[in-house]
C-alpha cells in the first residue's frame, strides 16, 4: 500500500488501519491479517485530504484448505 500525493509545498502522507492504534502500514509480506480498511492522509500548510482504502487479501492456500 503506497500513500502518495502531489502538492505545493509537497504534503506529508500517512496511511494507517482505520480504527487501529494509528500504527502506519509497515510494508513487507502481506498476510490475511492485513486485510481491512486503511485511511491515508496527505497534509501540507494549505490543509489535508483523506482517502479510505479497502484492502482485500486472497490466499490460494486458504482455498486448498477448504476456505480456512
GROMACS .gro file of C-alpha atoms in nm:
model
   68
    1UNK     CA    1   0.000   0.000   0.000
    2UNK     CA    2   0.156   0.324  -0.114
    3UNK     CA    3   0.023   0.655   0.005
    4UNK     CA    4   0.140   0.950  -0.204
    5UNK     CA    5   0.014   1.292  -0.303
    6UNK     CA    6   0.121   1.591  -0.510
    7UNK     CA    7   0.110   1.947  -0.387
    8UNK     CA    8   0.299   2.273  -0.336
    9UNK     CA    9   0.452   2.250  -0.086
   10UNK     CA   10   0.479   1.871  -0.109
   11UNK     CA   11   0.248   1.714   0.150
   12UNK     CA   12   0.344   1.463   0.415
   13UNK     CA   13   0.149   1.137   0.393
   14UNK     CA   14   0.048   0.870   0.638
   15UNK     CA   15  -0.154   0.552   0.598
   16UNK     CA   16  -0.285   0.351   0.894
   17UNK     CA   17  -0.552   0.092   0.965
   18UNK     CA   18  -0.889   0.254   1.030
   19UNK     CA   19  -0.985   0.242   1.397
   20UNK     CA   20  -0.645   0.098   1.485
   21UNK     CA   21  -0.367   0.229   1.701
   22UNK     CA   22  -0.251   0.467   1.430
   23UNK     CA   23   0.043   0.239   1.355
   24UNK     CA   24   0.140   0.307   0.992
   25UNK     CA   25   0.144   0.041   0.724
   26UNK     CA   26   0.473  -0.144   0.764
   27UNK     CA   27   0.500  -0.292   0.417
   28UNK     CA   28   0.673  -0.625   0.361
   29UNK     CA   29   0.496  -0.959   0.321
   30UNK     CA   30   0.117  -0.935   0.320
   31UNK     CA   31  -0.097  -1.179   0.517
   32UNK     CA   32  -0.470  -1.223   0.566
   33UNK     CA   33  -0.446  -1.027   0.891
   34UNK     CA   34  -0.354  -0.719   0.684
   35UNK     CA   35  -0.696  -0.714   0.517
   36UNK     CA   36  -0.923  -0.429   0.619
   37UNK     CA   37  -0.984  -0.059   0.575
   38UNK     CA   38  -0.694   0.187   0.578
   39UNK     CA   39  -0.706   0.565   0.594
   40UNK     CA   40  -0.448   0.767   0.402
   41UNK     CA   41  -0.400   1.132   0.487
   42UNK     CA   42  -0.197   1.393   0.296
   43UNK     CA   43  -0.124   1.721   0.477
   44UNK     CA   44   0.055   2.045   0.392
   45UNK     CA   45   0.018   2.406   0.509
   46UNK     CA   46  -0.289   2.453   0.289
   47UNK     CA   47  -0.486   2.171   0.451
   48UNK     CA   48  -0.533   1.799   0.430
   49UNK     CA   49  -0.707   1.534   0.222
   50UNK     CA   50  -0.819   1.193   0.345
   51UNK     CA   51  -0.898   0.878   0.149
   52UNK     CA   52  -1.020   0.543   0.274
   53UNK     CA   53  -0.891   0.227   0.104
   54UNK     CA   54  -1.024  -0.127   0.144
   55UNK     CA   55  -0.751  -0.392   0.126
   56UNK     CA   56  -0.863  -0.745   0.036
   57UNK     CA   57  -0.617  -1.033   0.069
   58UNK     CA   58  -0.679  -1.351  -0.128
   59UNK     CA   59  -0.485  -1.657  -0.023
   60UNK     CA   60  -0.457  -1.953  -0.257
   61UNK     CA   61  -0.355  -2.180   0.030
   62UNK     CA   62  -0.682  -2.095   0.210
   63UNK     CA   63  -0.889  -2.231  -0.080
   64UNK     CA   64  -0.696  -2.558  -0.078
   65UNK     CA   65  -0.770  -2.592   0.294
   66UNK     CA   66  -1.146  -2.559   0.242
   67UNK     CA   67  -1.163  -2.179   0.270
   68UNK     CA   68  -0.999  -2.158   0.611
   0.00000   0.00000   0.00000
